[in-house]
Coordinates of C-alpha atoms in Angstrom, one line a residue:
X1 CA -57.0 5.8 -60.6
X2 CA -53.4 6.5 -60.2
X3 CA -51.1 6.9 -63.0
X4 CA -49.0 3.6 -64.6
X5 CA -45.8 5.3 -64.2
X6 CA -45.3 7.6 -61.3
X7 CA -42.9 10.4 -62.9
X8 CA -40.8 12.6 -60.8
X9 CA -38.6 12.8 -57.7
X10 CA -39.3 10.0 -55.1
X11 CA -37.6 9.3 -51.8
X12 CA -37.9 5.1 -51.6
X13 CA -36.3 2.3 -51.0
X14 CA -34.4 -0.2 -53.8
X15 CA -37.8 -2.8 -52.9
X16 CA -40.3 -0.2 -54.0
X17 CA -37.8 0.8 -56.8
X18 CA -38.4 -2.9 -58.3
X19 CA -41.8 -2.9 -58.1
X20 CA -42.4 0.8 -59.9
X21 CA -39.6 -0.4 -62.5
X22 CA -42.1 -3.6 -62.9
X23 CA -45.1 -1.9 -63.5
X24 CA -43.4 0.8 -65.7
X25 CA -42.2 -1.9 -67.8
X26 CA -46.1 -3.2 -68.4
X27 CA -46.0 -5.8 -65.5
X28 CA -49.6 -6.4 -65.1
X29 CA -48.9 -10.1 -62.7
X30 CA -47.3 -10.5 -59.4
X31 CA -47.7 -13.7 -57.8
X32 CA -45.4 -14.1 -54.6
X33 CA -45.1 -15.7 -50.9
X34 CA -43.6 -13.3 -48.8
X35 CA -40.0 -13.1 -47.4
X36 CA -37.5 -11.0 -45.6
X37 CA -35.9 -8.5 -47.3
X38 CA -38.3 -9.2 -50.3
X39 CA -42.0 -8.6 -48.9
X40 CA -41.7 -4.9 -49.7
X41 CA -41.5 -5.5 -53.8
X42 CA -44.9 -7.9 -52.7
X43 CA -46.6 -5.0 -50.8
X44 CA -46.0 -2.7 -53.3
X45 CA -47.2 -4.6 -56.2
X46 CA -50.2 -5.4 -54.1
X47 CA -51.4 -1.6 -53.8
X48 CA -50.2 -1.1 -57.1
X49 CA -51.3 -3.5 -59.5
X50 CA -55.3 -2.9 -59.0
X51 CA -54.7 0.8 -59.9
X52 CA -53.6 0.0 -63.3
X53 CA -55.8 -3.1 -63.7
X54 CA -53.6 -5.5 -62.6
X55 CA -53.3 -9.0 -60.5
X56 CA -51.6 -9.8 -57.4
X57 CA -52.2 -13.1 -56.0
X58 CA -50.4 -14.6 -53.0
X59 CA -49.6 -18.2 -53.3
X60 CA -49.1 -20.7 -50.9
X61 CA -45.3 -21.0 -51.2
X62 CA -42.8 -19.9 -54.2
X63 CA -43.1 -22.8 -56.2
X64 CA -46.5 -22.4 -56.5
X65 CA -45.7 -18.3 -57.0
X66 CA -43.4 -19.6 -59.9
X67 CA -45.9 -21.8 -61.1
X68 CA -48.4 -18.9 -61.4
X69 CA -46.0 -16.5 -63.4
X70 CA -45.6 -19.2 -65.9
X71 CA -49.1 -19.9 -66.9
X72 CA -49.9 -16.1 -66.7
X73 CA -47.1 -15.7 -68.7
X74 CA -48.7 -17.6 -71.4
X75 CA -52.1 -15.6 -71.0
X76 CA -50.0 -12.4 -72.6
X77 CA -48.9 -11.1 -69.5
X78 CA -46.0 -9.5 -68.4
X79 CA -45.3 -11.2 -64.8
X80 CA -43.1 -11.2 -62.1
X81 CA -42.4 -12.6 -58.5
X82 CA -40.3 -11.6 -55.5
X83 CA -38.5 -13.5 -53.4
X84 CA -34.8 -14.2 -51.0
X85 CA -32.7 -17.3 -50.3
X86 CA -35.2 -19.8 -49.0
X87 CA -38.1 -18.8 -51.8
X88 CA -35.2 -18.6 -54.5
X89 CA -34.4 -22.3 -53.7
X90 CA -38.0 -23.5 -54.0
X91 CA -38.4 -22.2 -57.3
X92 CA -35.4 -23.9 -59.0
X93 CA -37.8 -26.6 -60.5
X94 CA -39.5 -24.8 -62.0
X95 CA -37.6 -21.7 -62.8
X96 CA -36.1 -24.6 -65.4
X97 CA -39.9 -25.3 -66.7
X98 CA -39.5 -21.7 -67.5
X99 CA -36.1 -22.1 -69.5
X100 CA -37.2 -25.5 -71.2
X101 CA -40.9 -23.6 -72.2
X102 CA -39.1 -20.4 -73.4
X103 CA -41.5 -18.4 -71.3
X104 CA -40.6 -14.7 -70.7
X105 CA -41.0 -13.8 -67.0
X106 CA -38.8 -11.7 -64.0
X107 CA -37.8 -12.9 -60.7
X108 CA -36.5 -10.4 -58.2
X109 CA -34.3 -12.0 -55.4
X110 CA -33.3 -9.5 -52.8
X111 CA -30.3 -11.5 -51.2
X112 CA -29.7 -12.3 -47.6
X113 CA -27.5 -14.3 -45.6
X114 CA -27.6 -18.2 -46.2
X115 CA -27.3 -20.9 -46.1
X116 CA -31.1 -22.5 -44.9
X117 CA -32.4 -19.7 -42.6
X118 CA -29.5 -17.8 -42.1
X119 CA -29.6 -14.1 -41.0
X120 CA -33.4 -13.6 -42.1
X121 CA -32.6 -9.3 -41.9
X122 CA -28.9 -9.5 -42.7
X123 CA -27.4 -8.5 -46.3
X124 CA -25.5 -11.5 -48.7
X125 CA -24.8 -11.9 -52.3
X126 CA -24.6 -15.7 -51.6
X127 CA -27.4 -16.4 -54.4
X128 CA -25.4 -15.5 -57.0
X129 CA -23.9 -18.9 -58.2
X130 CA -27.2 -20.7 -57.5
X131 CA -29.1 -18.2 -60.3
X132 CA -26.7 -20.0 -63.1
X133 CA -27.0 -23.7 -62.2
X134 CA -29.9 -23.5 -59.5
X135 CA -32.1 -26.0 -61.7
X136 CA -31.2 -29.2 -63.0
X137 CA -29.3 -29.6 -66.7
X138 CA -27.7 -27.4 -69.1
X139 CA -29.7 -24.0 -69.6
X140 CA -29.1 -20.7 -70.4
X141 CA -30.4 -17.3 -68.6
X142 CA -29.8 -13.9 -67.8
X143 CA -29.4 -12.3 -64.1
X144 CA -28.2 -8.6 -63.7
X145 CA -27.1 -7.1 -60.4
X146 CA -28.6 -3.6 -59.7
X147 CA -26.5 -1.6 -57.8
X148 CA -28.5 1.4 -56.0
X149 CA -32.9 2.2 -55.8
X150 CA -32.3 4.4 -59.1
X151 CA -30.6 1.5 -60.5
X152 CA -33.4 -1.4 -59.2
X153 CA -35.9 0.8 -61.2
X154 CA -33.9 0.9 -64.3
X155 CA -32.9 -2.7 -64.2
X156 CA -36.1 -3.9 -63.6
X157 CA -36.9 -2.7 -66.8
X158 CA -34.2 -4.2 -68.6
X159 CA -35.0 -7.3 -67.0
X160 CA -38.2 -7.3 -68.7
X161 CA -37.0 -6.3 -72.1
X162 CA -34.8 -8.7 -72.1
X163 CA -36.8 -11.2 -70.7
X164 CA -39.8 -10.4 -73.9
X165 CA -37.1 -10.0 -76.2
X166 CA -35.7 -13.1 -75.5
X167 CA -38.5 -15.2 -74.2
X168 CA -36.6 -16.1 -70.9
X169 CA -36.8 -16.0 -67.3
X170 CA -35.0 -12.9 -66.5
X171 CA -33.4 -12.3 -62.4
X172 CA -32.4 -9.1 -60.8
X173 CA -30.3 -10.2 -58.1
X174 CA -30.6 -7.2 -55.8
X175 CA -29.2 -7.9 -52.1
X176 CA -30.4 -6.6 -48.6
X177 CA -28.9 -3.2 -48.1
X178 CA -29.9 -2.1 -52.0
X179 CA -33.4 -3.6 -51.4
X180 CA -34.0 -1.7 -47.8
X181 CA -31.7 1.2 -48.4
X182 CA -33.5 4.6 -49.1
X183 CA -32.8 7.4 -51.6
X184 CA -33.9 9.8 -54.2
X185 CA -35.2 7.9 -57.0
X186 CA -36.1 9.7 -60.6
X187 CA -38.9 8.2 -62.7
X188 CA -39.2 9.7 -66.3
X189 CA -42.2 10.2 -68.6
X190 CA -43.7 7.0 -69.8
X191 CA -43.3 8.0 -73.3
X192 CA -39.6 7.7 -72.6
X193 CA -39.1 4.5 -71.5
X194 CA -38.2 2.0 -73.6
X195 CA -40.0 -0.9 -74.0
X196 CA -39.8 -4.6 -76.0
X197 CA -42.9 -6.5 -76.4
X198 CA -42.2 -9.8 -76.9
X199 CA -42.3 -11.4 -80.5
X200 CA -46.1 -12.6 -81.6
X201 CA -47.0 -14.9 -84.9
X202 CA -48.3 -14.3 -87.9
X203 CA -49.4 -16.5 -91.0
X204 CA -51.5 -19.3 -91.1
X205 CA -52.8 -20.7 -87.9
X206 CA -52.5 -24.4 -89.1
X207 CA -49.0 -24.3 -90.2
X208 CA -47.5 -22.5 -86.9
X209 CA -44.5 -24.2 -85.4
X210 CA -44.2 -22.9 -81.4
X211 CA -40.5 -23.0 -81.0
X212 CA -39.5 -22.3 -84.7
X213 CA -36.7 -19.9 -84.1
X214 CA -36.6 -16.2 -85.5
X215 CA -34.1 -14.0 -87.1
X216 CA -32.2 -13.7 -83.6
X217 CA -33.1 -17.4 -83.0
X218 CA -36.3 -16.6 -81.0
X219 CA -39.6 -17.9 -81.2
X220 CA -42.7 -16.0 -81.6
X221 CA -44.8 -16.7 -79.2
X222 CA -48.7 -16.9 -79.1
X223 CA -50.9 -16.1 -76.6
X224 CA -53.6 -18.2 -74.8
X225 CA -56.4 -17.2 -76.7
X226 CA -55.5 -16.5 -79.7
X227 CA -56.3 -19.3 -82.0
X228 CA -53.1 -21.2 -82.7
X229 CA -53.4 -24.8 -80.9
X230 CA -50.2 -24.8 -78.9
X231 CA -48.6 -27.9 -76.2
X232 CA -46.6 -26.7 -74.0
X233 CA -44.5 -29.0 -72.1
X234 CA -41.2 -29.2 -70.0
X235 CA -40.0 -32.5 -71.6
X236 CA -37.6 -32.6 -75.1
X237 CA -40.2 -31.1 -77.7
X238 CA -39.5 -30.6 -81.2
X239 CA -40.6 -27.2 -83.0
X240 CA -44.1 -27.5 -82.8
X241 CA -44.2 -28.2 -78.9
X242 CA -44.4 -31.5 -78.7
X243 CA -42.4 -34.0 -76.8
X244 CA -39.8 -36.1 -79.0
X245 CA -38.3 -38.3 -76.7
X246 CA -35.0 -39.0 -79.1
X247 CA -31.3 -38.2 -78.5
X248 CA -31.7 -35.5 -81.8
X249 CA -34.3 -34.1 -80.2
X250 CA -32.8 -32.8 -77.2
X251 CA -29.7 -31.4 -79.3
X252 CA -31.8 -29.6 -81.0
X253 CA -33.7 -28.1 -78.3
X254 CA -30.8 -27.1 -76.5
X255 CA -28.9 -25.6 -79.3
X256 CA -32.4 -23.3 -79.3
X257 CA -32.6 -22.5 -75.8
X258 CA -28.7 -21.8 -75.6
X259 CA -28.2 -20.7 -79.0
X260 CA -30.8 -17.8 -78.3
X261 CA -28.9 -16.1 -75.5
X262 CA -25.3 -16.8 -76.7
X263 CA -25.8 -15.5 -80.1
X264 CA -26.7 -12.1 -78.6
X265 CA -24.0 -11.5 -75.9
X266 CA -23.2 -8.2 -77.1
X267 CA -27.4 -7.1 -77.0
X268 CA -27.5 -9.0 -73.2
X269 CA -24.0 -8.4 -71.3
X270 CA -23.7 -4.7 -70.0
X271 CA -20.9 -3.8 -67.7
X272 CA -20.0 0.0 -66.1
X273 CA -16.5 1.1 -66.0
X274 CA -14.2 3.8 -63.9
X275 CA -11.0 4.7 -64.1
X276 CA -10.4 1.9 -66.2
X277 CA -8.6 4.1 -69.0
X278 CA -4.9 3.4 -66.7
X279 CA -5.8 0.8 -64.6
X280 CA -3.3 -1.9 -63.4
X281 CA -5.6 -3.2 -60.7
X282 CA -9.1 -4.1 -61.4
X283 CA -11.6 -4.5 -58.5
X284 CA -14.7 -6.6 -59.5
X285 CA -17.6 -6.0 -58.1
X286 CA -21.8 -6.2 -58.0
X287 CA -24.7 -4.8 -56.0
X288 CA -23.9 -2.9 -53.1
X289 CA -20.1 -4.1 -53.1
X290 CA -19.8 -1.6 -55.8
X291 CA -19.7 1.0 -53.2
X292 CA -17.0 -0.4 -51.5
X293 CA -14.8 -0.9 -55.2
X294 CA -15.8 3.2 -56.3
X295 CA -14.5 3.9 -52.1
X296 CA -11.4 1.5 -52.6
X297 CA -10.1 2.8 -56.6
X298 CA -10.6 6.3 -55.1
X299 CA -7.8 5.5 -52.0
X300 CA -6.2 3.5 -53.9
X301 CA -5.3 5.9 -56.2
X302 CA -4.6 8.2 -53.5
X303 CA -2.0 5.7 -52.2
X304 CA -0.1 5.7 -55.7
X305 CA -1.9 2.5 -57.3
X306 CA -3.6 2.5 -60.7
X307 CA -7.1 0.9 -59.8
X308 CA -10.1 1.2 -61.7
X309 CA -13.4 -0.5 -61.0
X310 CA -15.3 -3.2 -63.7
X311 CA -18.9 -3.0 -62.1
X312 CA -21.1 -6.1 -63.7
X313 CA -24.7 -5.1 -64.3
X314 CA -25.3 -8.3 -66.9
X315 CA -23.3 -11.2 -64.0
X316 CA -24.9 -14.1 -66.1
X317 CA -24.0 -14.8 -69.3
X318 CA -20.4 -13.7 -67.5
X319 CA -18.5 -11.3 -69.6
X320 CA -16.0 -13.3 -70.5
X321 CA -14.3 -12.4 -73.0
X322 CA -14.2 -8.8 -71.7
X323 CA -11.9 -10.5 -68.4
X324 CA -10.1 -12.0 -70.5
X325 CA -9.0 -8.9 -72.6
X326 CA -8.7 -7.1 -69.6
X327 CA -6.6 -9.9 -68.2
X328 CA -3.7 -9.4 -70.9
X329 CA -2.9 -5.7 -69.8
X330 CA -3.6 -6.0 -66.5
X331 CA -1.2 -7.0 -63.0
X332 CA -4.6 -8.6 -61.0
X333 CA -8.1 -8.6 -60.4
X334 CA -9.4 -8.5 -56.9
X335 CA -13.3 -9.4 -56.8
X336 CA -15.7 -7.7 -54.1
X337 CA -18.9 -10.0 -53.2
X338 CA -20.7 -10.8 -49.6
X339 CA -20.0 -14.5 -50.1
X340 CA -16.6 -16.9 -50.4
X341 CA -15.9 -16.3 -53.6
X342 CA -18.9 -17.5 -56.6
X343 CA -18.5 -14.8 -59.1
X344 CA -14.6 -14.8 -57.9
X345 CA -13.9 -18.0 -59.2
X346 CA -15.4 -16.7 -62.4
X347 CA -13.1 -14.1 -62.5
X348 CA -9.9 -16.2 -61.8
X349 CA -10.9 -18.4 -64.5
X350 CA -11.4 -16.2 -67.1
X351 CA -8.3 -14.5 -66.5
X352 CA -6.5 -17.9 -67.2
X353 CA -3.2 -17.3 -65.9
X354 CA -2.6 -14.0 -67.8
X355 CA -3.3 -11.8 -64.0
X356 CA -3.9 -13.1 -60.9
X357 CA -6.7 -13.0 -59.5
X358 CA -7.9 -12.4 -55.2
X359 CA -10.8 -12.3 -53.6
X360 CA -12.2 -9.7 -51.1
X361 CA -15.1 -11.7 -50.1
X362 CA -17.3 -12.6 -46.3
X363 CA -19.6 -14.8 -45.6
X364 CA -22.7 -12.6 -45.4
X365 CA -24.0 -9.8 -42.9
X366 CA -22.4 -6.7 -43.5
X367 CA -21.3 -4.6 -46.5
X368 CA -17.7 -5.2 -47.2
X369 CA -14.9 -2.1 -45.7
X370 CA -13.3 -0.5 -48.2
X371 CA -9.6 -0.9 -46.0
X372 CA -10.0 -4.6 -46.5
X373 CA -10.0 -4.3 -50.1
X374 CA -6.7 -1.7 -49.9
X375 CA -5.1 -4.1 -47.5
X376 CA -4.9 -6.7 -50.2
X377 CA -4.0 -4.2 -52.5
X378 CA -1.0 -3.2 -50.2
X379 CA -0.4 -7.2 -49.7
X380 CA -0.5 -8.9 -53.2
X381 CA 0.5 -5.4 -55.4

């Protein structure tokens, strides 16, 4: 049987990275359909997962590989499922039953071009507005944006910490050319790796309340099993589970679901900074158009412009009020994405007037030149 964690050098591709980061975390259920550029993480977990004593299943379509995370989720698993564009849209529904439930669990959506079929082999970050508000009503989650292989591994991760810490459905929004792109990627002794198991009950079984917030306004959360009789439902529920159909109800429920995540921005958001320390001219950017902002501050700077890059590893909850502190010393932002403009219009909000605010962006394909980005630099500063 070979080893949970894999340590050493590798040579593999951002896909593979995903799946290694997965079951280094303690992922121990994949349930996916298969999709272009995603089947990779799929194939992977499927030679993997019966080496550690694992499950892989594959479903019929992604909202029944949704569905499948959920309930193993509630078994004590940590669980996971793959997917791009099309798959990504089928699981909306009940990527919200996950929200509403509070049920920890990671999606991986390597991004391609949309909309409907789209370029089925062809790179986009297109997703990335649909991972806020995909599924219906007000929620709360997290997505982060991995930018290389090394970084799908370490990401993938986080997104399980965070998604056990916090009892959410967490996303790594990878995109094409990060999920099929190839380099050296290092995996570190186990006993090094960080891990957050989520939060489990204690006390008297009869007097347990399923959604009775914690100290950071999170739930412990039983297991299948285990003796505490548990209803789990994706209509209003009060604290013990059960559906309250009332008006007070639902504002308490959401207060828990959005209190949990934006009571702990400075624990969820992470961001990566260079040549910030001077810069007059931020370039935005996520994924694999972080390539093309580290290419573009570099000639920049060359060209006499004080550019620095804000790279967003955390894209949802959106840093806000880092923009917006940015935005008061700042001339402009100029966001990078493969779409028309989604995290862009994030941006320009946030910097409310203070800077002003352009988009680089294209509507799917290709990673983004770095002389487009200096040409609007040349054009707006």
């Amino acid at each position: 049987m070979r080893p949970a964690v894999l340590t050493g050098e590798h040579y593999i591709n951002g896909d593979v990275a995903c799946a290694e980061g997965a079951i280094a975390a303690g992922c121990r259920f994949f349930g996916a359909y298969p999709i272009t550029p995603a089947t990779e993480v799929a194939e992977h977990m499927a030679e993997r997962l019966p080496d550690v004593g694992g499950a892989f299943i594959q479903m019929e379509d992604e909202i029944a590989a949704m569905a499948s995370i959920i309930g193993a989720a509630w078994t004590g698993a940590k669980t996971m499922t793959s997917t791009s564009g099309p798959g990504f849209s089928l699981m909306m529904e009940n990527l919200g039953l996950a929200v509403c439930t509070e049920t920890p669990c990671v999606i991986i959506n390597v991004q391609r071009t949309g909309p409907s079929t789209g370029l089925p082999t062809m790179t986009g970050q297109g997703d990335m507005m649909q991972a806020r508000w995909g599924s219906h009503g007000d929620y709360e989650l997290i997505a982060l944006a991995p930018s290389s292989p090394q970084d799908c591994f370490y990401q993938t991760i986080r997104a399980f910490n965070l998604s056990e810490k916090y009892r959410v459905p967490v996303l790594v929004m990878a995109d094409e050319i990060v999920g099929h792109m190839s380099e050296k990627v290092v995996i570190p002794e186990p006993e090094t790796i960080h891990l957050i198991e989520r939060p489990k009950p204690t006390g008297r079984r009869d007097r347990f309340k399923l959604y009775q917030p914690g100290p950071n306004g999170v739930a412990p959360m039983p297991s299948i099993g285990d003796g505490y009789n548990i209803h789990v439902t994706g209509l209003t529920h009060d604290e013990r589970g059960y559906p309250a159909m009332t008006v007070e109800a639902q504002q308490e429920m959401m207060a828990r679901l959005k209190g949990k995540i934006r009571n702990n921005l400075d624990d969820i958001i992470e961001t990566e900074s260079y040549r910030m320390e001077d810069a007059e001219i931020v370039i935005v950017s996520y994924g694999i158009s972080v390539r093309t902002g580290l290419s573009a501050v570099d000639r920049a700077r060359e060209m006499g412009y004080k550019a620095g890059l804000l790279r967003l590893i955390t894209v949802w909850p959106f840093p806000e009020t880092m923009i917006r502190s940015i935005a008061s010393r700042v001339k402009g932002f100029i966001t990078v994405e493969i779409n028309l403009g989604q995290v862009h219009y994030e941006v320009e909000r946030c910097a409310g007037g203070q800077a002003a605010a352009y988009l680089v962006g294209d509507a799917g394909g290709k990673i983004i030149h770095p002389d487009k980005v200096l040409a609007r630099i040349e054009e707006k500063f």
